[in-house]
Every structure is written in C-alpha cells, then in structure tokens.
C-alpha cells in the first residue's frame, strides 16, 4: 500500500489549484482532505473521495503571499481502519501574476538586420491580459560574437 500526492510547489493567490491524489492498491473509496495553513490558521480547505486516482481542487484566497503548509490526509470510517495517510509540505504563495511572451519575426538574425518584436501578456491560466499596459522597454544589444547574439532588457517603465 502507498500513496502519491502531486501538487504545485508555488500556488497563485486567487486561483483554484489542482492537487492530484493516487492511492495504490486501493480497495475502498478514501475521503481525502486538504488544508492550506498560513501562520497556524487554516485559510482554505477542500475534500473529495478517491478510489485509485483523483483530483481535488483547492481555492487559494486572494491577497495571500509567502509560505504556507499544505496538509493532506486520507481516512476511512474510524470504525474500520482510521487514517491511512497524512502528510504536509511547505508551499509558496505568489500573487496572481502574469507572464510576458516575446515573439520575433525570425528565429535567427544576421548582423545589422532589423529585429521585429511582438510582446504579449497572459494571466497565470494562459489567457490574454485584457488590460492595456503602457510600458516602454529599453534594451541594448550585446556584442555579436560569431553565431550567437542576444538582447538584454535594461529597464521597463
């Protein structure tokens, strides 16, 4: 008998995270409970029943940042077998962020060629950011040495 819990090491504030639960050689459904604990206080909890494999969603409250404990345990009726597993780990909670993707018109450039760049932002669930972002990117090129050259962003304002 054994179990496997797979969860992200970084949770996003305000996002529903998925925790995958596998119970090996399971013969009965197991109630699995999950808690997210910050500074000794439970800030979110969820549960579900698992027979072999399952996924349980956990809503991370908005506004949280820093370290938290993710506690997971599985049990059956205490009259039968009681807890069959319990464990916890430390996770990091980041604010709900976005990512910037940089796309160029060519995979490789020759010296002195014009570089066309397309930038777009997506949310943590890879959906386009709807807000207009007014930013100016300042960058310079590094000395072209043979085959490899690169752009380095200096500042965003």
CSV table of C-alpha atoms in Angstrom, one decimal:
chain,number,residue,atom,x,y,z
A,1,UNK,CA,0.0,0.0,0.0
A,2,UNK,CA,1.1,3.6,-0.7
A,3,UNK,CA,0.0,6.9,-2.0
A,4,UNK,CA,1.2,9.8,-4.1
A,5,UNK,CA,0.2,13.4,-3.8
A,6,UNK,CA,1.2,15.8,-6.6
A,7,UNK,CA,0.7,19.5,-6.1
A,8,UNK,CA,2.4,22.6,-7.4
A,9,UNK,CA,5.3,24.0,-5.3
A,10,UNK,CA,4.0,27.5,-6.0
A,11,UNK,CA,0.4,28.4,-5.5
A,12,UNK,CA,-1.2,31.5,-7.0
A,13,UNK,CA,-3.3,33.8,-4.8
A,14,UNK,CA,-6.9,33.9,-6.0
A,15,UNK,CA,-6.6,30.8,-8.2
A,16,UNK,CA,-8.1,27.4,-7.8
A,17,UNK,CA,-5.2,24.9,-7.7
A,18,UNK,CA,-5.5,21.2,-8.5
A,19,UNK,CA,-4.0,18.5,-6.2
A,20,UNK,CA,-3.6,15.0,-7.7
A,21,UNK,CA,-4.1,12.1,-5.4
A,22,UNK,CA,-3.2,8.5,-6.2
A,23,UNK,CA,-3.8,5.6,-3.7
A,24,UNK,CA,-2.1,2.4,-4.7
A,25,UNK,CA,-3.9,-0.9,-4.4
A,26,UNK,CA,-7.0,0.8,-3.1
A,27,UNK,CA,-9.9,-1.5,-2.3
A,28,UNK,CA,-12.3,1.1,-0.9
A,29,UNK,CA,-13.0,4.8,-1.5
A,30,UNK,CA,-11.0,7.1,0.7
A,31,UNK,CA,-12.0,10.5,1.9
A,32,UNK,CA,-9.1,12.9,1.2
A,33,UNK,CA,-9.0,16.2,3.0
A,34,UNK,CA,-6.7,19.1,2.1
A,35,UNK,CA,-5.9,22.3,4.1
A,36,UNK,CA,-3.8,25.3,3.3
A,37,UNK,CA,-2.4,26.7,6.6
A,38,UNK,CA,-0.8,30.1,7.0
A,39,UNK,CA,0.8,31.1,10.3
A,40,UNK,CA,-1.2,28.3,12.1
A,41,UNK,CA,-4.5,29.4,10.6
A,42,UNK,CA,-6.4,27.4,8.1
A,43,UNK,CA,-7.1,29.7,5.2
A,44,UNK,CA,-8.6,27.2,2.7
A,45,UNK,CA,-9.9,23.6,2.8
A,46,UNK,CA,-11.3,21.1,0.4
A,47,UNK,CA,-12.1,17.4,0.3
A,48,UNK,CA,-13.1,14.6,-2.0
A,49,UNK,CA,-13.3,10.9,-2.3
A,50,UNK,CA,-10.7,8.9,-4.2
A,51,UNK,CA,-10.7,5.3,-5.5
A,52,UNK,CA,-7.3,4.8,-7.1
A,53,UNK,CA,-6.8,8.2,-8.6
A,54,UNK,CA,-8.5,11.6,-8.4
A,55,UNK,CA,-8.0,15.4,-8.4
A,56,UNK,CA,-9.1,17.7,-5.7
A,57,UNK,CA,-9.4,21.5,-6.3
A,58,UNK,CA,-8.3,23.9,-3.6
A,59,UNK,CA,-9.3,27.6,-3.9
A,60,UNK,CA,-6.4,29.9,-2.7
A,61,UNK,CA,-7.8,33.1,-1.2
A,62,UNK,CA,-6.8,36.4,-2.8
A,63,UNK,CA,-4.3,38.6,-1.1
A,64,UNK,CA,-2.1,35.8,0.3
A,65,UNK,CA,1.7,35.8,-0.2
A,66,UNK,CA,4.6,33.9,1.3
A,67,UNK,CA,4.9,30.5,2.8
A,68,UNK,CA,2.1,28.1,3.8
A,69,UNK,CA,1.7,24.5,4.8
A,70,UNK,CA,-0.3,22.2,2.5
A,71,UNK,CA,-1.7,19.4,4.7
A,72,UNK,CA,-3.3,16.3,3.1
A,73,UNK,CA,-4.8,13.3,4.8
A,74,UNK,CA,-6.9,10.4,3.8
A,75,UNK,CA,-9.2,8.3,6.0
A,76,UNK,CA,-11.9,5.8,6.1
A,77,UNK,CA,-14.6,5.5,8.8
A,78,UNK,CA,-12.7,5.4,12.1
A,79,UNK,CA,-14.6,2.2,13.0
A,80,UNK,CA,-12.9,0.5,10.1
A,81,UNK,CA,-9.3,1.5,9.5
A,82,UNK,CA,-8.9,5.2,10.6
A,83,UNK,CA,-6.3,7.3,8.8
A,84,UNK,CA,-4.5,5.6,6.0
A,85,UNK,CA,-2.1,8.5,5.4
A,86,UNK,CA,-1.3,12.0,6.4
A,87,UNK,CA,1.4,14.4,5.3
A,88,UNK,CA,2.3,18.0,4.8
A,89,UNK,CA,4.7,20.2,2.8
A,90,UNK,CA,5.6,23.8,2.6
A,91,UNK,CA,4.4,25.7,-0.5
A,92,UNK,CA,5.0,29.3,-1.7
A,93,UNK,CA,2.0,31.5,-2.4
A,94,UNK,CA,2.6,34.2,-5.0
A,95,UNK,CA,0.3,36.9,-6.0
A,96,UNK,CA,-1.7,36.2,-9.1
A,97,UNK,CA,0.7,37.2,-11.8
A,98,UNK,CA,1.1,37.4,-15.5
A,99,UNK,CA,3.8,36.4,-17.9
A,100,UNK,CA,5.2,38.2,-20.9
A,101,UNK,CA,5.9,36.3,-24.1
A,102,UNK,CA,8.3,37.7,-26.6
A,103,UNK,CA,7.9,36.8,-30.2
A,104,UNK,CA,10.2,37.7,-33.1
A,105,UNK,CA,9.7,37.6,-36.8
A,106,UNK,CA,12.6,35.3,-37.4
A,107,UNK,CA,14.4,32.6,-35.5
A,108,UNK,CA,17.9,33.8,-36.5
A,109,UNK,CA,19.2,37.2,-37.5
A,110,UNK,CA,22.3,38.4,-39.3
A,111,UNK,CA,24.3,41.3,-38.1
A,112,UNK,CA,22.6,44.7,-38.6
A,113,UNK,CA,19.2,43.2,-39.5
A,114,UNK,CA,16.1,44.9,-38.1
A,115,UNK,CA,14.6,42.9,-35.2
A,116,UNK,CA,10.8,43.0,-35.1
A,117,UNK,CA,9.4,42.0,-31.6
A,118,UNK,CA,5.8,41.3,-30.6
A,119,UNK,CA,5.2,41.3,-26.8
A,120,UNK,CA,2.0,39.9,-25.2
A,121,UNK,CA,0.9,39.2,-21.7
A,122,UNK,CA,-1.0,36.3,-20.3
A,123,UNK,CA,-2.5,35.5,-16.9
A,124,UNK,CA,-1.4,32.6,-14.8
A,125,UNK,CA,-4.0,30.4,-16.6
A,126,UNK,CA,-2.5,31.4,-20.0
A,127,UNK,CA,-5.4,33.7,-21.1
A,128,UNK,CA,-4.6,37.1,-22.6
A,129,UNK,CA,-4.5,40.0,-20.3
A,130,UNK,CA,-7.4,42.3,-21.2
A,131,UNK,CA,-6.0,45.5,-19.6
A,132,UNK,CA,-4.0,47.8,-21.7
A,133,UNK,CA,-0.4,48.1,-20.5
A,134,UNK,CA,1.5,51.2,-21.3
A,135,UNK,CA,5.2,50.3,-20.8
A,136,UNK,CA,8.3,51.3,-22.7
A,137,UNK,CA,11.0,48.7,-23.0
A,138,UNK,CA,14.6,49.9,-23.2
A,139,UNK,CA,17.2,47.4,-24.4
A,140,UNK,CA,20.6,47.2,-26.0
A,141,UNK,CA,22.3,44.5,-28.0
A,142,UNK,CA,25.3,42.6,-26.8
A,143,UNK,CA,28.4,42.4,-29.0
A,144,UNK,CA,27.7,40.0,-31.8
A,145,UNK,CA,30.3,37.2,-31.5
A,146,UNK,CA,30.1,34.7,-34.3
A,147,UNK,CA,26.8,32.9,-34.4
A,148,UNK,CA,25.2,34.0,-31.1
A,149,UNK,CA,24.0,37.5,-30.3
A,150,UNK,CA,21.4,38.4,-27.7
A,151,UNK,CA,19.2,41.3,-26.5
A,152,UNK,CA,19.3,42.4,-22.9
A,153,UNK,CA,16.4,44.4,-21.4
A,154,UNK,CA,17.7,47.2,-19.3
A,155,UNK,CA,14.6,48.8,-17.9
A,156,UNK,CA,10.8,48.8,-18.0
A,157,UNK,CA,8.9,52.0,-17.2
